Structure formats: structure tokens, C-alpha cells
Short mmCIF file of C-alpha atoms in Angstrom, two decimals:
data_model
loop_
_atom_site.label_atom_id
_atom_site.label_comp_id
_atom_site.label_asym_id
_atom_site.label_seq_id
_atom_site.Cartn_x
_atom_site.Cartn_y
_atom_site.Cartn_z
CA MET A 1 -62.59 -43.17 91.71
CA LYS A 2 -63.94 -41.81 95.51
CA ASN A 3 -64.46 -45.42 96.56
CA THR A 4 -60.99 -46.55 95.06
CA PHE A 5 -59.13 -43.92 97.08
CA ARG A 6 -61.42 -44.44 100.17
CA TRP A 7 -59.77 -48.73 99.27
CA ILE A 8 -56.36 -48.12 99.14
CA SER A 9 -56.20 -45.17 102.39
CA ARG A 10 -58.14 -47.81 104.55
CA HIS A 11 -55.83 -50.14 103.75
CA LEU A 12 -52.61 -48.56 103.35
CA LEU A 13 -53.30 -47.09 107.31
CA ASP A 14 -54.07 -51.38 108.35
CA PRO A 15 -51.12 -52.63 109.96
CA ASP A 16 -52.62 -56.22 108.97
CA PHE A 17 -51.98 -55.25 105.18
CA ILE A 18 -49.09 -53.19 105.67
CA ASN A 19 -47.14 -56.31 106.20
CA GLU A 20 -43.57 -57.19 106.62
CA ASN A 21 -43.30 -59.61 103.18
CA PHE A 22 -45.30 -56.29 101.73
CA LYS A 23 -43.11 -54.03 102.02
CA TYR A 24 -39.67 -55.22 101.40
CA THR A 25 -41.51 -56.85 98.51
CA LEU A 26 -42.33 -52.98 97.06
CA ILE A 27 -39.11 -52.04 98.26
CA PHE A 28 -37.11 -54.15 95.69
CA ARG A 29 -39.77 -54.12 93.03
CA SER A 30 -39.28 -50.24 93.27
CA VAL A 31 -35.66 -51.27 93.60
CA ALA A 32 -35.60 -53.11 90.56
CA LEU A 33 -37.31 -50.40 88.52
CA THR A 34 -35.03 -47.76 88.98
CA HIS A 35 -32.45 -49.77 87.76
CA PHE A 36 -34.05 -50.71 84.66
CA LEU A 37 -34.50 -46.96 83.96
CA ILE A 38 -30.84 -46.65 84.71
CA THR A 39 -30.30 -49.58 82.08
CA LEU A 40 -32.23 -47.56 79.69
CA ILE A 41 -30.19 -44.47 80.46
CA MET A 42 -26.85 -46.62 80.21
CA LEU A 43 -28.18 -48.19 76.98
CA ALA A 44 -28.53 -44.45 75.26
CA LEU A 45 -25.28 -43.03 76.82
CA MET A 46 -23.72 -46.24 75.13
CA VAL A 47 -21.94 -47.62 78.42
CA TYR A 48 -21.91 -51.32 77.89
CA PRO A 49 -20.32 -52.26 81.50
CA LEU A 50 -23.28 -50.30 83.28
CA PHE A 51 -25.89 -51.08 81.68
CA ILE A 52 -25.29 -54.88 81.73
CA PHE A 53 -24.97 -54.62 85.48
CA ASN A 54 -27.92 -53.18 86.01
CA LEU A 55 -30.57 -55.21 83.62
CA VAL A 56 -28.50 -58.08 85.77
CA SER A 57 -29.55 -56.06 89.81
CA ALA A 58 -32.50 -54.95 87.55
CA GLY A 59 -33.39 -58.99 87.68
CA VAL A 60 -31.76 -59.79 90.40
CA TYR A 61 -33.91 -57.49 92.58
CA LEU A 62 -37.31 -58.95 91.51
CA MET A 63 -36.36 -62.39 92.64
CA MET A 64 -35.70 -61.43 95.66
CA GLY A 65 -38.87 -61.52 96.36
CA ALA A 66 -38.23 -65.19 96.76
CA LEU A 67 -36.28 -64.14 99.98
CA VAL A 68 -38.92 -62.19 101.40
CA LYS A 69 -41.38 -65.08 101.23
CA LYS A 70 -38.27 -66.97 103.41
CA ASP A 71 -37.75 -64.56 106.04
CA MET A 72 -34.58 -64.13 104.63
CA TYR A 73 -33.89 -60.43 105.68
CA LYS A 74 -30.46 -60.07 106.16
CA LEU A 75 -29.19 -61.80 103.49
CA ALA A 76 -31.67 -59.92 100.45
CA PHE A 77 -29.90 -56.16 102.50
CA ASN A 78 -26.80 -57.98 101.70
CA ILE A 79 -26.96 -58.45 98.54
CA THR A 80 -28.75 -55.27 98.55
CA TYR A 81 -25.81 -53.39 100.02
CA ILE A 82 -23.52 -55.28 97.71
CA GLU A 83 -25.13 -54.04 94.90
CA ILE A 84 -25.63 -50.44 95.67
CA PHE A 85 -21.41 -49.99 96.88
CA ALA A 86 -20.69 -51.90 93.61
CA HIS A 87 -22.38 -49.74 91.24
CA THR A 88 -21.66 -46.28 92.85
CA TYR A 89 -17.90 -47.76 92.42
CA LEU A 90 -18.42 -48.84 88.86
CA CYS A 91 -20.30 -45.77 87.93
CA THR A 92 -17.35 -43.43 89.63
CA PHE A 93 -14.28 -45.42 88.05
CA LEU A 94 -16.63 -45.11 83.84
CA ILE A 95 -18.36 -42.29 83.95
CA GLY A 96 -17.56 -40.32 87.56
CA TRP A 97 -18.92 -38.16 90.52
CA SER A 98 -20.72 -36.00 88.72
CA PHE A 99 -23.79 -38.07 87.98
CA GLY A 100 -24.93 -38.34 91.27
CA PHE A 101 -24.95 -41.83 91.76
CA SER A 102 -22.50 -41.99 94.90
CA LEU A 103 -25.99 -40.56 96.23
CA TYR A 104 -27.71 -43.61 96.41
CA ALA A 105 -24.56 -44.74 99.07
CA LEU A 106 -25.19 -41.64 101.19
CA ALA A 107 -29.47 -42.38 101.10
CA LEU A 108 -28.37 -45.83 102.57
CA ILE A 109 -28.17 -44.12 106.43
CA PRO A 110 -30.83 -43.30 106.95
CA VAL A 111 -32.70 -46.21 105.81
CA SER A 112 -30.03 -48.92 107.10
CA PHE A 113 -31.31 -47.05 110.44
CA TYR A 114 -35.39 -47.99 109.39
CA VAL A 115 -34.24 -51.45 108.42
CA SER A 116 -32.80 -52.45 111.96
CA ASN A 117 -35.73 -50.81 113.38
CA SER A 118 -38.29 -52.10 112.13
CA LEU A 119 -37.09 -56.24 111.45
CA LYS A 120 -37.33 -58.25 113.59
CA SER A 121 -34.30 -60.25 112.71
CA PHE A 122 -32.23 -56.67 113.22
CA ARG A 123 -34.34 -55.49 115.95
CA ASP A 124 -31.72 -54.51 119.53
CA LYS A 125 -28.62 -55.56 117.81
CA PHE A 126 -27.03 -51.59 117.55
CA PHE A 127 -23.92 -52.24 115.76
CA TYR A 128 -25.24 -53.58 112.52
CA PRO A 129 -27.48 -50.07 111.59
CA LEU A 130 -23.79 -48.28 112.98
CA ILE A 131 -21.61 -50.31 110.78
CA TYR A 132 -23.82 -50.14 107.40
CA ALA A 133 -23.86 -45.91 107.99
CA PHE A 134 -20.44 -46.31 107.96
CA THR A 135 -19.24 -47.99 105.81
CA SER A 136 -21.96 -46.48 103.10
CA PHE A 137 -20.16 -42.58 104.50
CA LEU A 138 -16.98 -44.47 103.43
CA VAL A 139 -18.00 -45.77 100.29
CA PHE A 140 -19.45 -42.03 99.94
CA VAL A 141 -15.91 -40.23 100.66
CA SER A 142 -13.76 -43.19 99.34
CA CYS A 143 -15.38 -42.56 95.92
CA LYS A 144 -14.99 -38.58 95.54
CA LEU A 145 -11.57 -39.43 96.37
CA ILE A 146 -11.54 -41.71 93.67
CA SER A 147 -13.74 -38.45 91.13
CA VAL A 148 -10.37 -36.93 91.81
CA TYR A 149 -7.88 -38.39 91.61
CA HIS A 150 -8.45 -40.57 88.95
CA GLU A 151 -10.23 -39.64 85.35
CA PRO A 152 -13.10 -42.05 83.72
CA LEU A 153 -13.26 -43.89 81.53
CA CYS A 154 -15.79 -42.90 79.62
CA ARG A 155 -14.87 -38.96 79.21
CA ASP A 156 -17.02 -38.46 75.87
CA VAL A 157 -20.14 -39.24 77.69
CA CYS A 158 -19.61 -36.61 80.12
CA THR A 159 -21.32 -33.86 79.00
CA VAL A 160 -22.16 -31.04 81.57
CA ASN A 161 -26.08 -31.39 79.75
CA ARG A 162 -25.74 -35.07 80.41
CA GLN A 163 -24.20 -35.25 83.94
CA LEU A 164 -27.04 -32.44 85.04
CA LEU A 165 -30.11 -34.67 83.94
CA ILE A 166 -28.87 -38.07 85.29
CA TYR A 167 -27.87 -36.34 88.60
CA MET A 168 -31.55 -34.85 88.53
CA PHE A 169 -32.89 -38.61 87.98
CA ASN A 170 -31.15 -39.72 90.62
CA THR A 171 -31.58 -37.22 93.01
CA VAL A 172 -35.83 -37.61 92.79
CA VAL A 173 -35.22 -41.67 92.86
CA ILE A 174 -33.28 -40.99 96.15
CA PHE A 175 -36.50 -38.48 97.14
CA VAL A 176 -38.78 -40.81 96.23
CA MET A 177 -36.96 -43.50 98.16
CA LEU A 178 -36.78 -41.76 101.87
CA LEU A 179 -40.35 -40.97 101.81
CA ILE A 180 -41.07 -44.33 101.26
CA PHE A 181 -39.36 -44.99 104.06
CA SER A 182 -40.58 -42.24 106.26
CA PHE A 183 -43.70 -43.10 105.07
CA LEU A 184 -43.08 -46.86 106.34
CA PHE A 185 -41.64 -45.57 109.35
CA VAL A 186 -45.18 -43.96 110.07
CA LEU A 187 -47.15 -46.32 109.07
CA ASP A 188 -44.92 -48.39 111.61
CA ILE A 189 -45.26 -45.89 114.37
CA ARG A 190 -49.18 -45.62 113.95
CA ALA A 191 -48.77 -49.71 114.18
CA SER A 192 -47.52 -49.65 117.00
CA ARG A 193 -49.39 -46.54 118.53
CA ILE A 194 -52.95 -48.98 118.03
CA LYS A 195 -50.99 -52.28 119.30
CA ILE A 196 -50.11 -50.21 122.96
CA GLU A 197 -53.87 -48.97 122.73
CA LEU A 198 -54.97 -51.86 122.20
CA GLN A 199 -53.06 -53.98 124.58
CA ASN A 200 -53.40 -50.95 127.18
CA LYS A 201 -57.57 -51.35 126.48
CA GLU A 202 -57.02 -54.69 127.21
CA LEU A 203 -55.22 -54.36 130.51
CA ALA A 204 -57.65 -51.86 132.25
CA TYR A 205 -60.49 -54.70 131.00
CA LEU A 206 -58.83 -57.29 132.73
CA ALA A 207 -57.64 -54.98 135.73
CA SER A 208 -61.38 -54.11 136.06
CA THR A 209 -63.30 -57.05 135.60
CA ASP A 210 -63.90 -60.48 137.19
CA SER A 211 -63.04 -63.22 134.82
CA LEU A 212 -65.14 -65.60 135.50
CA THR A 213 -68.42 -63.57 135.41
CA GLY A 214 -67.57 -60.31 133.13
CA LEU A 215 -68.91 -57.83 136.17
CA TRP A 216 -66.98 -55.28 136.92
CA ASN A 217 -64.47 -56.41 140.06
CA ARG A 218 -64.55 -54.47 143.45
CA ARG A 219 -61.12 -52.24 143.21
CA LYS A 220 -63.34 -51.14 139.68
CA MET A 221 -66.30 -50.67 142.04
CA MET A 222 -64.84 -48.82 145.40
CA GLU A 223 -62.84 -46.42 142.20
CA LEU A 224 -66.47 -44.91 141.54
CA LEU A 225 -68.39 -45.12 145.34
CA ARG A 226 -64.99 -43.33 145.69
CA GLN A 227 -65.98 -40.58 143.25
CA TYR A 228 -69.89 -40.24 144.79
CA GLU A 229 -68.34 -39.94 148.25
CA SER A 230 -69.38 -36.13 150.01
CA THR A 231 -71.44 -35.77 147.17
CA SER A 232 -74.99 -34.72 146.64
CA ASP A 233 -76.30 -37.02 144.52
CA GLU A 234 -78.81 -39.43 145.52
CA PHE A 235 -77.49 -42.76 145.18
CA SER A 236 -78.14 -46.30 146.99
CA ILE A 237 -75.76 -49.42 147.52
CA ILE A 238 -77.13 -53.06 146.97
CA ILE A 239 -75.60 -55.69 148.60
CA CYS A 240 -77.04 -59.36 147.29
CA ASP A 241 -75.85 -62.71 147.76
CA ILE A 242 -77.06 -66.02 146.02
CA ASP A 243 -79.40 -67.68 148.51
CA ASN A 244 -78.51 -71.68 149.29
CA PHE A 245 -75.36 -71.16 146.33
CA LYS A 246 -73.42 -73.71 149.43
CA LYS A 247 -75.89 -75.96 148.33
CA PHE A 248 -75.67 -75.85 144.36
CA ASN A 249 -71.48 -76.27 145.49
CA ASP A 250 -71.95 -79.55 147.76
CA THR A 251 -74.27 -81.68 145.82
CA TYR A 252 -73.33 -80.18 141.93
CA GLY A 253 -70.11 -79.30 142.70
CA HIS A 254 -68.06 -76.61 141.89
CA ASP A 255 -69.13 -76.14 138.21
CA CYS A 256 -72.42 -75.36 138.84
CA GLY A 257 -71.53 -73.26 141.37
CA ASP A 258 -70.01 -70.85 138.76
CA LYS A 259 -73.17 -71.97 136.27
CA VAL A 260 -75.31 -70.52 139.07
CA LEU A 261 -73.37 -67.58 139.19
CA LEU A 262 -72.87 -66.53 135.53
CA ASN A 263 -76.41 -67.03 134.62
CA VAL A 264 -77.39 -64.53 137.82
CA ALA A 265 -74.29 -62.41 135.74
CA GLY A 266 -75.58 -62.53 132.77
CA TYR A 267 -79.05 -61.42 134.04
CA PHE A 268 -77.90 -58.54 135.61
CA LEU A 269 -75.40 -57.42 132.92
CA GLU A 270 -78.62 -57.51 131.02
CA HIS A 271 -81.00 -55.39 133.35
CA VAL A 272 -78.12 -53.53 135.03
CA LYS A 273 -77.29 -50.39 132.51
CA SER A 274 -75.59 -46.80 132.69
CA PRO A 275 -75.56 -44.48 134.85
CA HIS A 276 -75.75 -47.91 137.28
CA HIS A 277 -73.13 -49.69 137.51
CA VAL A 278 -72.89 -53.43 139.21
CA CYS A 279 -69.41 -56.04 140.64
CA ARG A 280 -68.34 -59.14 142.24
CA TRP A 281 -68.14 -58.23 145.18
CA GLY A 282 -67.04 -61.59 146.41
CA GLY A 283 -67.42 -65.03 146.77
CA GLU A 284 -71.88 -65.44 145.45
CA GLU A 285 -72.40 -61.98 146.54
CA LEU A 286 -72.84 -59.02 144.09
CA LEU A 287 -72.67 -55.38 144.62
CA ILE A 288 -75.17 -52.95 143.05
CA PHE A 289 -74.30 -49.35 142.33
CA LEU A 290 -78.21 -47.13 142.09
CA LEU A 291 -77.54 -43.87 140.90
CA GLU A 292 -81.68 -43.74 142.19
CA ASP A 293 -83.41 -41.98 145.10
CA HIS A 294 -84.36 -44.21 148.26
CA ASN A 295 -88.41 -44.74 146.80
CA ARG A 296 -86.85 -45.33 142.70
CA SER A 297 -84.00 -47.45 143.77
CA VAL A 298 -86.52 -50.06 146.03
CA LYS A 299 -88.98 -50.17 143.04
CA ILE A 300 -86.20 -51.60 140.73
CA ALA A 301 -84.27 -53.97 144.28
CA LYS A 302 -87.42 -55.37 143.88
CA GLU A 303 -87.63 -56.44 140.42
CA LEU A 304 -84.73 -57.62 140.28
CA CYS A 305 -85.39 -60.19 142.89
CA ALA A 306 -88.80 -60.79 141.12
CA GLY A 307 -87.03 -60.97 137.88
CA ILE A 308 -83.77 -63.63 139.21
CA ALA A 309 -86.70 -65.61 141.26
CA GLN A 310 -87.93 -66.25 137.33
CA THR A 311 -84.82 -67.92 135.73
CA HIS A 312 -83.46 -70.89 136.37
CA THR A 313 -80.02 -73.30 135.51
CA ASP A 314 -80.12 -76.16 133.20
CA TYR A 315 -77.48 -78.66 134.72
CA MET A 316 -76.67 -82.76 134.00
CA GLY A 317 -80.65 -81.94 133.47
CA LYS A 318 -81.56 -80.84 136.56
CA ARG A 319 -83.63 -77.38 136.51
CA LEU A 320 -82.17 -75.17 138.74
CA ALA A 321 -84.45 -72.80 140.74
CA VAL A 322 -82.05 -69.50 141.85
CA THR A 323 -83.47 -66.73 144.58
CA MET A 324 -81.71 -63.62 145.55
CA THR A 325 -81.64 -61.60 149.19
CA PHE A 326 -80.97 -57.36 148.67
CA GLY A 327 -79.90 -55.76 150.92
CA ILE A 328 -80.02 -51.72 150.25
CA SER A 329 -78.24 -48.81 151.87
CA PHE A 330 -79.10 -45.09 150.84
CA TYR A 331 -76.79 -41.80 150.65
CA ASP A 332 -77.76 -40.47 153.77
CA GLU A 333 -77.06 -38.28 157.37
CA SER A 334 -77.32 -41.86 158.64
CA HIS A 335 -75.02 -43.35 156.38
CA PRO A 336 -72.17 -40.79 154.95
CA THR A 337 -69.97 -42.75 153.74
CA ILE A 338 -69.16 -45.28 151.51
CA ASP A 339 -67.75 -47.89 154.25
CA SER A 340 -71.03 -46.95 156.65
CA MET A 341 -73.25 -47.98 153.89
CA ILE A 342 -71.34 -51.10 152.28
CA ILE A 343 -72.11 -52.94 156.00
CA ASP A 344 -74.92 -51.17 156.57
CA ALA A 345 -75.67 -52.74 153.08
CA ASP A 346 -74.46 -56.14 154.22
CA GLN A 347 -76.30 -56.13 157.40
CA LYS A 348 -79.55 -56.07 156.04
CA MET A 349 -78.73 -58.82 153.39
CA TYR A 350 -78.55 -60.70 156.09
CA CYS A 351 -81.56 -60.15 158.11
CA GLY A 352 -82.97 -60.80 155.32
CA LYS A 353 -81.21 -64.28 154.79
CA ALA A 354 -82.36 -64.82 158.55
CA SER A 355 -85.57 -64.05 157.73
CA GLY A 356 -86.30 -65.80 154.93
CA LYS A 357 -84.85 -65.35 151.84
CA ASN A 358 -85.70 -64.42 147.90
CA GLN A 359 -86.03 -60.31 149.41
CA VAL A 360 -85.92 -56.64 150.02
CA ILE A 361 -84.19 -55.54 153.25
CA SER A 362 -84.03 -51.61 153.20
#
């Protein structure tokens, strides 16, 4: 029982499971069941015109599934409204107002707004729910006026006890119907919220991530670096550049250069973990943020430099060796701002390039 309840809860909260086809098939089958129960009531009361009408209506709603499968929701709901209005008038003429069948017309007002908002074919067409709601109100009021000036044709069934029981039955059905629509409305809101949250996460990822390498982009890294400006934490900035990168592009093409860059990025993603971070600073340059002191930062930089030198990139049957040059700047009195640290690390990296490459300059 517990596992069954979990299964039901999981699927009811799954926006992919509660789709339009599922919702409106459930709705039409529920309406068909309601008409079948009313059919039994009318048979018991021996009001045969209503017995036949409700029996036919139940069959019509069972066949509504064919319209739902073809996404013909407008036609399905127009048929529904016409049927309910016709049923309301027929009940008023035959058995009167006091049985409560006119309440179904009134209950269609919130339903019309839910349907118009939830279905794509109705969405953004505000006059549809207004027309449906106004028509429902007119049907309800006109049925009351009819009951005032017109005696029901089947007066022999209009006993007080029967009126009360059937009125209570209709009240319960309408309550359940509105409860279902309210629940579906909540599910729609939840599905929309989940969709928006996923889209926001995707947008945040795209805004902070380099599209080629999957590393942080420059903007995301600068946001982090600014947080550590004027802090008491010890940290360092490393700017590193792929050696002879232009040669890869000139010799083998830009696809080769991209593959080299991807392999290097993959290495850093694997070896630089939080609270440290790495970003694509520009072109073939990367910037690494290390939340470490001087000695530990130098050690990590040397390990990364040696690790990169042991990697290679396979391209068109060739094994290409890749090395990088690292320049480190430390947050201290000589470099008290992020901008000065970046300039210092960049200058040290270029000094390393000029003095042999594949090394760490601190």
C-alpha cells in the first residue's frame, strides 16, 4: 500500500505524466460517470426523457477520448457546454429548479477560465472564458426565471425528500468537480514553476560557462574574484597559456586547436576542484583561482604543469604533445587588488614563455 501511494504521488507530481491528454481524458470520463449516475436516478424517478438524455450523454463523453487524441479540444468543450446547458434547461422544464441541476451551469464559470488558460488552443484569447462565463450565468438565471413562471411537467416526482437528496448529490458532484479542477490548476502551476526554474538554471549555466570547453567564462570568474577583493583570505591567481597553440591551428587547422583546448579543459576540470576554480580567460589562456597560501599554490601549479606535459591529443593519426606555461600572482601588499594580480600573473606567464615555456613562474 505504501509503495502504491508513493507511485501515485510521484506520477501525480510529474509534469510529463499529467499532460493535456491525460487531464482531459480523466475529466470527460468523470463527466460520463456523473451522467451514468444521473441516468440511474432518472430511471428510479421514472423520468424517461432525462433517463434517455443522460444515457446518450454518458456515451458521448466516453467517445470524447477520440477528440482528445486528435487535440480537438475546442470542439470537445463546445459540445460539453452545449450538452450541460441543454441538460440544465431540460431538467428545469421537467422536474424544476429545486433539484439543483442548474448549479452545473454556474460551476462552469471557473472551469471555463481554467480550460482557456491551460490549453494552448485557447491561451491568450481572453474573450473565450468571458463568453463561456457570461453564457453560463445567463443559463443559470434564465432557469431560475423559468422555474418561477413555469410548473415542472413531472410534478409527481417533486417531493421534498427527493429534491433534498438529489440536490445534495449534485452539490457533492460539483464540489468534487471543482476540487479536481483546483488540483489540476495547482499541478499546472507547479509544472510551470519547475519549467521556469529549469530554464533559469540553464540560462545561468549558459551565462557563466564557456560554450566550447565547459569551463567558467571570464565574467563568472570575475564575479568570484571580486568577492575576494579586500578579504583576509590567502589566495592566488594563475594565468596559463597553451604553448605553441598557433602552430596547432596553422599546421592542422582550427578543429585541431579546438580539440587540444578541449583536452586541456578536461584535464583542469578533473584536477581543479572547489573551492578552487578555473575559467577560459580568452583564446587559449586559462585563469585559475586557488584558495591557498604561497607555497601550496606554487606546488599545485607545478603539479598541473607537469600533469599537462604528460597528456597528449590524438588528431588525424598523430599524437600531439601539449605543454603550458604558468604565471602566479599572490594576494599581498604588493598586489592588493584583483586587477593588479591579473596584470602580474600575465606578465610572469609571458616571462615564462620568453624563457623556455612549459614552466611555472612565481
